[in-house]
Coordinates of C-alpha atoms in Angstrom, one line a residue:
M1 CA 34.0 35.4 -123.1
I2 CA 31.5 33.8 -125.6
A3 CA 30.0 37.2 -127.1
F4 CA 33.6 38.2 -128.1
P5 CA 35.0 35.0 -130.1
L6 CA 31.0 34.9 -131.9
V7 CA 31.2 38.5 -132.9
G8 CA 34.7 38.0 -134.3
A9 CA 32.6 34.6 -136.6
F10 CA 30.4 36.8 -137.6
V11 CA 32.0 40.5 -139.2
L12 CA 34.8 38.4 -140.7
L13 CA 31.5 35.3 -142.3
V14 CA 29.1 39.0 -143.0
F15 CA 32.2 41.5 -144.4
G16 CA 34.1 38.8 -146.1
R17 CA 36.6 39.7 -148.3
F18 CA 36.3 43.6 -147.3
T19 CA 37.8 41.6 -144.0
N20 CA 40.6 40.3 -145.7
R21 CA 43.6 42.8 -144.7
W22 CA 43.0 42.6 -142.0
G23 CA 40.6 40.0 -140.4
H24 CA 43.2 38.1 -139.1
L25 CA 44.4 40.3 -136.3
L26 CA 40.7 40.6 -135.5
G27 CA 39.7 36.8 -134.8
V28 CA 43.1 37.1 -132.2
A29 CA 42.5 40.4 -130.6
M30 CA 38.8 38.5 -130.0
S31 CA 40.5 35.6 -129.2
L32 CA 43.1 37.2 -126.5
A33 CA 40.3 39.6 -125.6
S34 CA 38.1 36.5 -124.4
F35 CA 40.9 35.4 -122.2
V36 CA 41.8 37.9 -120.9
V37 CA 37.6 38.0 -118.5
A38 CA 38.1 34.4 -118.7
V39 CA 41.5 35.4 -116.6
L40 CA 39.1 38.2 -115.3
A41 CA 36.4 36.0 -113.8
F42 CA 39.5 33.2 -112.1
F43 CA 40.6 36.1 -110.2
E44 CA 37.0 37.2 -109.4
L45 CA 36.2 34.0 -108.4
V46 CA 38.7 33.0 -106.2
G47 CA 38.1 36.2 -103.7
F48 CA 34.6 34.3 -103.0
G49 CA 34.4 32.1 -99.9
E50 CA 35.1 28.5 -100.8
E51 CA 31.3 28.2 -100.6
Q52 CA 30.0 30.7 -102.6
R53 CA 32.3 29.0 -105.7
R54 CA 28.7 28.8 -107.9
R55 CA 28.0 32.3 -109.4
A56 CA 25.5 32.1 -111.6
V57 CA 24.8 34.1 -114.8
H58 CA 20.9 35.0 -115.3
L59 CA 20.5 35.7 -118.8
Y60 CA 16.6 35.5 -120.2
E61 CA 14.0 32.9 -119.9
F62 CA 14.8 30.7 -123.0
I63 CA 12.2 27.3 -122.9
P64 CA 8.7 28.6 -120.8
G65 CA 8.5 26.0 -117.8
M66 CA 11.1 24.0 -119.1
V67 CA 14.5 26.2 -119.1
D68 CA 16.4 29.0 -118.6
M69 CA 19.3 30.4 -120.4
G70 CA 21.7 31.6 -117.7
L71 CA 25.3 30.1 -116.9
L72 CA 28.0 29.1 -114.6
I73 CA 30.6 30.1 -113.4
D74 CA 32.6 28.1 -110.9
P75 CA 36.3 26.3 -110.3
L76 CA 35.2 23.3 -113.2
S77 CA 33.9 25.6 -116.0
V78 CA 36.4 28.8 -115.6
S79 CA 39.5 26.0 -115.6
F80 CA 37.7 24.7 -119.0
A81 CA 37.6 28.1 -119.8
L82 CA 41.6 29.6 -119.0
L83 CA 42.6 26.6 -121.6
I84 CA 40.1 27.4 -124.7
T85 CA 41.2 30.9 -124.4
G86 CA 44.4 31.0 -123.5
V87 CA 45.3 28.2 -125.9
G88 CA 43.2 29.0 -128.4
S89 CA 44.7 32.3 -128.9
L90 CA 47.7 30.2 -128.8
I91 CA 47.1 28.5 -131.6
H92 CA 45.4 31.6 -133.3
I93 CA 48.1 33.5 -132.7
Y94 CA 50.8 31.0 -134.9
S95 CA 48.0 29.9 -137.4
I96 CA 49.1 33.9 -138.7
G97 CA 52.2 32.1 -139.7
Y98 CA 51.5 28.8 -140.7
M99 CA 48.1 30.3 -143.0
S100 CA 49.5 33.7 -144.3
H101 CA 50.2 31.9 -148.1
D102 CA 46.4 31.0 -147.9
E103 CA 44.3 32.9 -149.7
H104 CA 40.8 31.9 -147.6
R105 CA 43.0 33.0 -144.1
R106 CA 40.3 35.5 -143.4
R107 CA 37.4 32.5 -143.3
F108 CA 40.2 30.0 -141.7
F109 CA 40.1 33.0 -138.4
A110 CA 36.2 33.4 -138.8
Y111 CA 35.3 28.6 -138.1
L112 CA 37.8 29.3 -135.4
N113 CA 36.4 32.4 -133.9
L114 CA 33.6 30.3 -133.8
F115 CA 34.9 26.8 -132.4
V116 CA 36.5 28.8 -129.4
A117 CA 32.7 30.4 -129.5
A118 CA 30.9 27.4 -128.9
M119 CA 33.4 25.0 -127.5
L120 CA 33.2 28.6 -124.2
L121 CA 29.0 28.1 -124.2
L122 CA 29.4 24.4 -124.2
V123 CA 31.7 24.5 -120.8
L124 CA 29.8 28.1 -119.4
A125 CA 25.9 26.9 -119.7
D126 CA 24.0 26.1 -116.9
N127 CA 21.9 23.3 -118.2
Y128 CA 22.0 20.6 -120.8
V129 CA 20.6 22.5 -122.6
G130 CA 22.7 25.6 -123.5
L131 CA 25.0 22.9 -123.1
F132 CA 23.6 20.8 -125.5
I133 CA 23.9 24.3 -128.1
G134 CA 27.2 25.2 -128.0
W135 CA 27.8 20.8 -128.7
E136 CA 26.1 20.4 -131.7
G137 CA 28.0 24.8 -132.5
V138 CA 31.4 22.5 -131.9
G139 CA 30.2 19.8 -134.6
L140 CA 29.6 22.4 -137.1
A141 CA 32.8 24.5 -136.7
S142 CA 34.6 21.2 -136.7
Y143 CA 33.1 20.0 -139.8
L144 CA 33.8 23.5 -141.2
L145 CA 37.4 23.1 -140.0
I146 CA 38.5 19.7 -140.7
G147 CA 37.0 20.5 -144.6
F148 CA 38.2 24.0 -145.0
W149 CA 40.7 22.5 -147.9
Q150 CA 37.8 21.4 -149.5
F151 CA 39.1 21.4 -153.0
K152 CA 40.9 17.5 -151.6
P153 CA 38.9 15.1 -151.8
S154 CA 39.7 13.8 -148.9
A155 CA 39.6 16.5 -146.2
A156 CA 35.4 16.9 -147.5
T157 CA 35.0 13.2 -146.7
A158 CA 37.2 13.6 -143.4
A159 CA 34.7 16.6 -142.5
K160 CA 31.7 14.6 -143.5
K161 CA 33.1 11.0 -141.9
A162 CA 33.3 13.4 -138.1
F163 CA 29.7 15.2 -138.5
V164 CA 28.6 11.6 -138.7
V165 CA 29.8 10.0 -136.5
N166 CA 29.4 12.2 -133.6
R167 CA 25.4 12.2 -134.3
V168 CA 25.8 9.1 -133.4
G169 CA 26.7 10.0 -129.5
D170 CA 25.0 13.8 -129.8
F171 CA 21.5 11.2 -130.5
G172 CA 22.4 8.9 -126.9
L173 CA 22.8 13.1 -125.6
L174 CA 20.1 14.0 -126.8
V175 CA 18.0 11.2 -125.6
G176 CA 19.9 11.2 -122.2
M177 CA 18.8 14.0 -121.9
F178 CA 14.8 13.6 -122.3
L179 CA 15.4 10.8 -119.7
I180 CA 16.6 13.7 -116.9
W181 CA 13.7 15.8 -117.8
T182 CA 10.8 13.1 -117.3
T183 CA 12.6 11.8 -114.7
F184 CA 14.0 14.2 -112.6
G185 CA 12.0 17.5 -114.0
T186 CA 14.5 19.4 -114.6
L187 CA 18.0 20.2 -117.0
A188 CA 19.8 22.3 -114.9
F189 CA 23.3 21.0 -113.5
G190 CA 22.6 23.7 -110.4
E191 CA 18.8 21.5 -109.6
L192 CA 20.2 17.7 -110.0
K193 CA 20.9 16.5 -106.3
P194 CA 23.6 13.1 -106.0
I195 CA 21.7 9.9 -106.5
T196 CA 21.9 7.4 -103.7
S197 CA 21.3 4.7 -104.9
E198 CA 21.8 3.4 -108.9
N199 CA 18.1 1.9 -110.6
P200 CA 17.1 1.2 -114.1
T201 CA 16.3 4.5 -115.7
T202 CA 19.8 6.8 -114.1
L203 CA 22.2 4.0 -115.4
A204 CA 20.4 4.2 -118.3
I205 CA 21.0 7.7 -118.2
G206 CA 24.2 7.2 -117.3
L207 CA 25.3 5.2 -120.3
L208 CA 23.6 8.2 -122.8
L209 CA 25.6 10.6 -121.4
L210 CA 28.9 8.2 -122.2
L211 CA 27.8 7.4 -126.1
G212 CA 28.0 11.1 -126.0
A213 CA 31.2 11.3 -124.8
C214 CA 32.1 8.6 -126.7
G215 CA 31.7 10.5 -130.3
K216 CA 33.6 13.8 -128.6
S217 CA 35.2 12.2 -127.6
A218 CA 36.6 9.9 -129.7
Q219 CA 36.6 7.2 -127.6
L220 CA 35.2 3.0 -128.5
P221 CA 33.3 3.0 -130.0
L222 CA 33.3 5.6 -132.1
Q223 CA 36.6 6.9 -132.3
S224 CA 37.0 6.1 -136.3
W225 CA 37.1 10.0 -137.2
L226 CA 40.2 11.4 -135.5
L227 CA 42.6 10.1 -137.5
D228 CA 40.8 11.0 -140.2
A229 CA 40.5 14.8 -139.2
M230 CA 44.1 14.9 -140.1
E231 CA 43.1 16.0 -143.5
G232 CA 42.7 20.0 -141.6
P233 CA 45.2 22.1 -141.4
T234 CA 47.2 21.9 -138.8
P235 CA 46.8 24.6 -136.2
V236 CA 42.7 22.8 -136.3
S237 CA 43.7 19.1 -135.4
A238 CA 46.2 21.1 -132.5
L239 CA 42.4 23.1 -131.5
I240 CA 40.7 20.5 -131.7
H241 CA 42.6 17.7 -129.7
A242 CA 44.5 20.3 -127.2
A243 CA 41.5 22.8 -126.2
T244 CA 37.8 22.4 -127.6
M245 CA 36.2 18.9 -129.2
V246 CA 37.9 16.0 -127.0
T247 CA 38.3 17.3 -124.0
A248 CA 34.1 18.8 -124.2
G249 CA 33.5 14.0 -123.4
V250 CA 35.6 14.2 -120.5
Y251 CA 34.0 17.7 -119.4
L252 CA 30.9 16.3 -119.5
V253 CA 31.0 12.6 -117.6
V254 CA 32.5 15.0 -115.0
R255 CA 30.2 17.6 -114.6
S256 CA 27.3 14.5 -114.9
G257 CA 28.5 13.3 -111.9
A258 CA 25.1 12.9 -110.3
F259 CA 24.4 10.0 -112.7
F260 CA 27.4 8.5 -112.8
F261 CA 28.1 7.6 -109.1
P262 CA 25.4 6.6 -106.8
E263 CA 27.1 3.4 -104.9
G264 CA 27.9 0.9 -106.7
S265 CA 27.0 2.7 -110.1
G266 CA 28.4 0.2 -113.6
A267 CA 27.7 3.6 -115.4
A268 CA 30.7 5.0 -113.4
L269 CA 32.8 1.3 -113.9
A270 CA 31.5 1.9 -117.7
V271 CA 33.5 4.9 -118.3
A272 CA 36.3 3.3 -116.6
I273 CA 36.5 0.2 -118.7
V274 CA 35.6 2.7 -122.0
G275 CA 38.8 4.5 -120.8
A276 CA 41.8 2.0 -120.0
A277 CA 40.1 0.7 -123.4
T278 CA 40.2 3.4 -125.6
L279 CA 44.4 4.4 -124.0
L280 CA 45.7 1.4 -125.5
A281 CA 43.8 1.0 -129.3
G282 CA 45.4 5.0 -129.3
A283 CA 48.4 4.1 -128.0
I284 CA 48.8 1.0 -130.7
I285 CA 47.1 2.5 -132.4
G286 CA 49.9 5.3 -132.5
C287 CA 53.6 2.3 -132.9
A288 CA 52.4 1.4 -136.9
K289 CA 52.1 5.8 -137.9
D290 CA 54.2 7.0 -140.1
D291 CA 52.2 10.6 -140.7
I292 CA 53.2 12.1 -138.3
K293 CA 49.9 13.1 -137.6
K294 CA 47.9 10.6 -137.6
G295 CA 50.9 9.5 -134.2
L296 CA 49.9 11.9 -132.9
A297 CA 46.2 11.7 -133.1
G298 CA 46.4 8.4 -131.7
S299 CA 47.7 9.0 -128.9
T300 CA 45.3 11.6 -128.3
M301 CA 42.6 8.9 -127.8
S302 CA 45.3 7.3 -126.2
Q303 CA 45.4 10.3 -123.8
I304 CA 41.8 11.3 -123.1
G305 CA 41.4 7.3 -122.5
Y306 CA 43.1 8.7 -119.2
M307 CA 41.2 10.9 -118.1
M308 CA 38.3 9.0 -119.0
L309 CA 39.2 6.0 -116.5
G310 CA 40.6 9.1 -114.2
A311 CA 36.7 11.0 -114.2
G312 CA 35.2 7.1 -114.2
I313 CA 36.9 6.9 -110.2
G314 CA 35.2 9.7 -109.3
P315 CA 35.7 12.6 -106.8
A316 CA 39.1 10.5 -106.1
G317 CA 40.1 10.7 -109.8
Y318 CA 38.7 14.4 -110.7
A319 CA 41.4 16.3 -110.0
F320 CA 44.0 14.0 -112.0
A321 CA 41.5 13.9 -115.3
I322 CA 41.4 17.5 -115.1
G323 CA 45.0 18.3 -114.0
H324 CA 46.1 15.9 -117.2
L325 CA 43.3 17.1 -119.6
I326 CA 45.0 20.5 -118.8
T327 CA 48.6 19.9 -119.4
H328 CA 47.8 17.6 -122.5
G329 CA 46.4 21.0 -123.6
F330 CA 49.3 22.6 -123.4
F331 CA 51.7 19.4 -124.4
K332 CA 49.6 18.2 -126.9
A333 CA 49.0 21.7 -128.3
D334 CA 52.9 21.8 -128.5
L335 CA 53.5 18.6 -130.4
F336 CA 50.7 19.2 -133.1
L337 CA 52.9 22.9 -133.9
G338 CA 55.0 21.3 -133.5
A339 CA 54.9 19.0 -136.2
G340 CA 53.1 21.7 -138.4
S341 CA 56.6 24.1 -138.3
V342 CA 58.5 21.2 -139.0
M343 CA 55.4 20.6 -142.8
H344 CA 55.9 24.7 -143.4
G345 CA 59.4 24.0 -143.1
M346 CA 59.2 21.1 -145.4
N347 CA 57.2 21.2 -148.4
D348 CA 54.2 20.4 -146.2
E349 CA 55.4 16.7 -145.7
V350 CA 53.6 14.8 -143.1
D351 CA 55.5 11.2 -143.8
M352 CA 58.4 10.7 -141.0
R353 CA 60.3 8.4 -143.4
K354 CA 61.0 11.2 -145.5
Y355 CA 62.0 13.4 -142.0
G356 CA 65.3 12.5 -140.3
G357 CA 68.7 15.2 -138.4
L358 CA 65.8 18.0 -138.6
R359 CA 66.8 18.8 -135.2
K360 CA 70.3 21.1 -136.9
F361 CA 67.5 22.5 -139.0
M362 CA 65.1 23.3 -136.3
P363 CA 66.8 23.7 -133.6
I364 CA 64.1 26.0 -131.6
T365 CA 61.1 23.2 -133.4
F366 CA 63.1 20.6 -131.9
A367 CA 63.2 22.2 -128.0
T368 CA 59.9 22.9 -127.5
F369 CA 59.0 19.4 -129.5
F370 CA 61.6 17.8 -126.9
I371 CA 60.1 19.3 -123.8
G372 CA 55.9 18.3 -125.2
Y373 CA 58.1 14.2 -125.8
L374 CA 58.8 14.4 -122.5
A375 CA 55.8 15.4 -121.3
I376 CA 53.7 13.6 -122.8
I377 CA 55.4 10.4 -122.2
G378 CA 56.1 11.2 -118.0
F379 CA 59.8 11.6 -117.8
P380 CA 59.4 12.4 -114.5
L381 CA 59.0 16.4 -112.9
L382 CA 57.4 16.9 -116.5
S383 CA 53.3 18.2 -116.2
G384 CA 51.9 14.8 -117.4
Y385 CA 54.1 12.7 -114.6
F386 CA 52.6 14.7 -112.1
T387 CA 48.9 14.5 -114.2
K388 CA 49.3 11.2 -116.5
D389 CA 50.5 8.7 -113.3
G390 CA 47.8 10.7 -110.5
I391 CA 45.2 9.0 -112.5
I392 CA 47.5 5.4 -113.5
E393 CA 48.3 5.5 -109.1
T394 CA 44.4 6.2 -108.5
A395 CA 43.3 4.2 -110.8
V396 CA 45.4 1.2 -109.4
H397 CA 44.1 1.6 -106.1
H398 CA 40.8 1.8 -107.4
Q399 CA 40.4 -0.9 -110.4
P400 CA 43.9 -2.5 -110.3
I401 CA 42.7 -4.5 -113.8
L402 CA 42.4 -0.9 -115.2
G403 CA 44.9 0.6 -113.6
W404 CA 47.5 -1.6 -114.6
L405 CA 46.6 -2.0 -117.8
A406 CA 47.3 1.8 -118.0
V407 CA 51.2 1.6 -116.7
L408 CA 51.2 -1.0 -120.2
G409 CA 49.8 1.8 -122.0
A410 CA 52.1 4.5 -120.8
G411 CA 55.6 1.9 -121.2
I412 CA 53.1 1.6 -125.3
T413 CA 53.3 6.1 -124.6
G414 CA 57.4 6.1 -124.2
F415 CA 57.8 3.8 -127.9
Y416 CA 55.3 5.0 -130.1
M417 CA 56.0 8.7 -129.1
S418 CA 59.8 8.0 -128.8
R419 CA 60.0 6.3 -132.6
M420 CA 58.8 9.9 -133.4
V421 CA 61.4 12.1 -132.6
F422 CA 63.7 9.9 -133.6
M423 CA 62.3 9.2 -137.1
T424 CA 62.1 13.4 -137.6
F425 CA 64.9 15.0 -135.5
F426 CA 67.3 12.5 -135.5
G427 CA 69.6 9.9 -137.7
Q428 CA 70.2 10.6 -141.2
K429 CA 68.9 12.8 -143.8
R430 CA 65.7 11.6 -145.5
W431 CA 63.7 13.6 -147.1
A432 CA 64.0 14.1 -150.9
D433 CA 66.3 16.7 -152.9
D434 CA 63.7 19.7 -153.0
A435 CA 62.8 20.0 -149.5
H436 CA 64.3 23.3 -148.1
P437 CA 64.3 22.4 -144.1
H438 CA 64.0 25.8 -142.4
E439 CA 63.2 26.9 -139.4
S440 CA 59.5 28.8 -138.9
P441 CA 59.5 31.9 -137.9
S442 CA 59.2 33.6 -134.6
V443 CA 54.9 34.3 -135.1
M444 CA 54.5 30.2 -135.0
T445 CA 57.8 29.9 -132.6
I446 CA 56.5 32.0 -129.5
P447 CA 53.7 30.5 -129.2
L448 CA 55.6 26.8 -128.7
M449 CA 58.1 28.1 -127.0
V450 CA 54.4 29.6 -124.3
L451 CA 53.6 25.8 -125.0
S452 CA 56.5 23.8 -123.8
L453 CA 56.6 26.2 -120.3
G454 CA 53.4 24.9 -119.6
A455 CA 54.3 21.3 -120.8
L456 CA 57.5 22.4 -118.2
G457 CA 56.1 22.9 -115.4
L458 CA 52.4 22.7 -114.7
G459 CA 51.5 19.9 -113.3
A460 CA 53.7 19.5 -110.7
Y461 CA 51.7 23.1 -109.9
L462 CA 48.4 22.0 -109.8
I463 CA 48.8 18.2 -108.3
L464 CA 51.2 19.1 -105.8
S465 CA 49.6 20.2 -102.1
N466 CA 46.0 19.3 -104.3
R467 CA 45.9 22.7 -105.2
L468 CA 43.3 21.6 -108.0
L469 CA 41.6 19.0 -105.6
L470 CA 40.5 21.9 -103.0
F471 CA 40.3 24.1 -105.8
L472 CA 37.5 22.1 -107.7
A473 CA 36.1 20.9 -105.2
P474 CA 32.6 23.1 -104.8
A475 CA 31.6 21.9 -108.2
V476 CA 32.9 17.8 -108.0
G477 CA 33.1 17.4 -105.1
R478 CA 36.0 16.1 -103.1
P479 CA 36.4 12.8 -101.8
E480 CA 36.0 11.5 -98.3
E481 CA 40.6 11.5 -98.0
L482 CA 42.6 13.3 -99.7
P483 CA 44.8 11.6 -102.4
A484 CA 48.9 12.2 -102.1
F485 CA 51.4 12.3 -105.8
H486 CA 53.9 10.0 -104.2
F487 CA 56.8 9.3 -106.0
T488 CA 57.8 6.1 -105.0
S489 CA 54.7 4.4 -105.9
T490 CA 55.0 0.5 -107.4
P491 CA 52.1 1.8 -109.7
G492 CA 55.3 4.9 -111.0
L493 CA 57.9 3.1 -110.6
A494 CA 56.6 0.4 -113.1
T495 CA 55.1 3.2 -115.6
L496 CA 58.9 4.7 -115.2
A497 CA 60.7 1.6 -116.0
L498 CA 58.6 0.5 -118.9
V499 CA 58.1 3.6 -120.5
A500 CA 61.9 4.0 -120.1
V501 CA 62.4 0.1 -121.7
G502 CA 59.9 1.7 -124.6
A503 CA 61.9 4.2 -125.1
A504 CA 64.8 2.6 -125.3
F505 CA 63.4 -1.1 -127.8
A506 CA 62.5 2.3 -130.3
W507 CA 65.9 3.3 -129.6
M508 CA 67.5 0.4 -131.4
K509 CA 64.6 0.4 -134.0
Y510 CA 64.3 3.7 -135.2
G511 CA 67.3 5.8 -133.9
R512 CA 70.7 3.6 -134.0
A513 CA 69.3 1.4 -136.5
E514 CA 68.7 2.8 -140.9
V515 CA 65.2 3.4 -140.7
P516 CA 63.6 2.8 -143.8
S517 CA 62.3 5.6 -146.7
V518 CA 59.3 3.1 -147.4
Q519 CA 57.3 1.4 -145.4
P520 CA 57.9 -2.0 -145.1
R521 CA 55.1 -5.1 -144.8
G522 CA 55.3 -5.6 -141.3
S523 CA 53.5 -8.4 -139.5
F524 CA 49.8 -9.1 -138.8
L525 CA 49.7 -6.9 -135.5
T526 CA 51.2 -4.4 -137.5
T527 CA 49.0 -4.1 -140.5
F528 CA 46.5 -4.2 -137.3
A529 CA 47.5 -1.1 -136.3
R530 CA 48.1 0.5 -139.4
R531 CA 44.4 0.2 -140.1
D532 CA 43.3 1.4 -136.8
L533 CA 41.9 -1.1 -135.3
Y534 CA 40.0 -2.9 -138.1
G535 CA 37.6 -0.1 -136.5
D536 CA 36.4 1.4 -140.2
A537 CA 36.2 -2.0 -141.8
L538 CA 34.2 -3.5 -138.0
N539 CA 31.6 -0.3 -138.4
E540 CA 31.2 -1.3 -142.4
S541 CA 30.6 -4.2 -142.3
L542 CA 28.0 -3.5 -139.0
F543 CA 26.5 -0.8 -139.4
M544 CA 26.9 0.0 -143.2
R545 CA 26.1 -2.9 -145.4
P546 CA 22.9 -3.5 -143.4
G547 CA 21.9 0.5 -143.3
Q548 CA 22.4 0.2 -147.0
W549 CA 20.2 -3.7 -147.6
L550 CA 17.9 -1.7 -144.9
T551 CA 18.1 1.6 -147.0
R552 CA 17.1 -0.6 -150.8
L553 CA 14.3 -3.1 -148.8
A554 CA 12.8 0.3 -147.7
V555 CA 12.9 1.8 -151.1
Y556 CA 12.0 -1.8 -152.3
F557 CA 8.7 -1.6 -150.0
D558 CA 8.3 1.6 -150.7
N559 CA 7.7 1.3 -154.5
R560 CA 6.0 -2.1 -154.7
G561 CA 4.1 -2.1 -151.7
I562 CA 3.3 2.2 -150.7
D563 CA 3.4 3.7 -154.2
G564 CA 1.8 -0.2 -155.8
I565 CA -1.2 0.8 -153.5
V566 CA -1.6 3.5 -154.2
N567 CA -1.2 2.8 -158.0
G568 CA -3.1 -0.1 -157.9
L569 CA -5.5 1.8 -156.5
A570 CA -5.7 4.0 -159.1
A571 CA -5.1 1.3 -161.9
G572 CA -8.1 -0.7 -160.4
I573 CA -10.8 2.4 -160.6
G574 CA -9.2 3.7 -164.1
G575 CA -10.5 0.2 -165.5
S576 CA -13.5 -0.4 -163.5
S577 CA -14.7 3.7 -165.5
G578 CA -13.1 2.5 -168.1
R579 CA -15.2 -0.5 -169.0
L580 CA -18.4 1.1 -167.2
R581 CA -18.1 3.7 -169.6
R582 CA -18.9 1.3 -172.6
I583 CA -22.8 1.2 -171.7
Q584 CA -23.5 4.9 -171.9
T585 CA -24.8 4.2 -175.8
G586 CA -26.1 7.5 -176.5
F587 CA -29.9 5.7 -177.3
A588 CA -32.3 6.5 -175.1
R589 CA -34.7 3.3 -176.4
T590 CA -31.2 1.2 -174.2
Y591 CA -31.9 3.8 -171.5
A592 CA -35.6 2.7 -171.0
L593 CA -35.0 -0.4 -171.7
S594 CA -32.5 0.2 -168.6
I595 CA -34.7 1.4 -166.3
L596 CA -37.7 -1.0 -167.0
I597 CA -35.1 -3.7 -165.8
G598 CA -34.0 -1.4 -162.8
A599 CA -38.2 -0.8 -161.7
A600 CA -38.4 -4.7 -162.2
L601 CA -36.1 -5.7 -160.6
L602 CA -36.8 -3.3 -157.6
T603 CA -40.5 -4.0 -157.5
G604 CA -39.3 -8.0 -157.6
A605 CA -37.6 -7.2 -154.4
L606 CA -40.1 -5.1 -152.9
L607 CA -42.3 -8.3 -153.3
L608 CA -40.1 -10.6 -152.1
V609 CA -39.8 -8.6 -149.2
G610 CA -43.8 -8.2 -148.3
N611 CA -44.6 -11.9 -148.9
I612 CA -41.3 -12.4 -145.7

């Protein structure tokens, strides 16, 4: 699984322009080959009994006495592998059409392959060291892809911002690994046993791992890079948001369940709180974005927040969290690639205020996008209805306050996603005269159709009869009482009601009423959301400016303190030497007189000492 895309990236990067004509085909073939291996591994795994569904693949001794390099094939890792390679391959195919006119398309596919390989290593490694190598590989690939159009200053800046913010989370993960090694003497997942009671060390480990997860999954307070990352090509946005990077944090929390679920764990509560706060923040941001990709990016923040909330509940919420991660991979890739299809037909325009009425000109894009929209708002019987509502119901049962905040977030989701659909596909046309909207080629629309099928029915298959929960149990544990999905639960009905209210309000404001082509000034709350809840301003005030002052202080201390001591010592010796040099006159009589005086002083001193 890992070798195929890694070899593809190697060939495309090393052989360069000689692969320009067929490089994109090689990239797609390598991703598809990896998907085939993942499918074969899945069927081989389900052929074993439940107790045997943790298969270790030893590769070699990596760090003697500390950790071996190996892979772990279990229900959790193979579920991620299927999502990464399956959805990733569809994004590769879509990219053939989307990047057809880019002169650096071959390099783009090399980076896509590298991204898939790094993410596969992250989820398949059997220890934290292997996971961390894949973790950093994902960070590198995201930097290369977000800044792929480096001739745009905004893209280059966004790539650097994503890289730097993620290093903050990576620092937390790395220190957490140090603590795990010093406390338990191992970094292998299979050798870490569940902790029966939380102590300051295990709490610190859990919080440090959560910090790492917040960086990769764009959760508060390390979310500021995600919306800027939309400067990359749209397939990159789909890959980051649906199949790879932002799902890594959820994987880390679930895989590290031993540190989050001793009795009364504070780390687990912190995961749930961060998830609930982020799902609300992302939804609020999505309400005020006119850039279609940034609106979807806010949505990703919110949906990953739901997954983190589910993961923070424990084994009772794991299946819903991972189920929502899988279904979200399909409908969010569908939505992002649908947005890319709209941009493809609108001269790369991203402002929804300059769309309107596009459903008549892009029927396939509209139909698939609309299915993704219904899935993400939790329309009954579609994928998101089973997975997201399952998280909400479980959260209300275990953490009532956070659960009802998730219900509120679902209502806001109904508003901002309906706003996006109405502004883009309904109403009167608002595009420029030189725009000629048209349907995308089949190489782009066929992946949209396949993804929309997953958005339609995958959730019901995974959640009903607890199929996913029972499948994941050997890897993540089984709750004492199997959860059941209730179609008429109070939280579920309240969620549907709020979603309907949000959609209706969006229709009144953006579907029935005329949408201005220029963004209105808006209220303070609107400005608050447009500026990403002032996350950048907060980071600048708390970290950047104090960091600049600290840097200036360090430079001043280095120049005036450290260098001052060294330079002062040198100047003192030089000045003293210059003055002492004057006693060297070159006259023998002067030297004889000096010897006489010195001898007299020495004799006097000896006589004085002798008398004493």
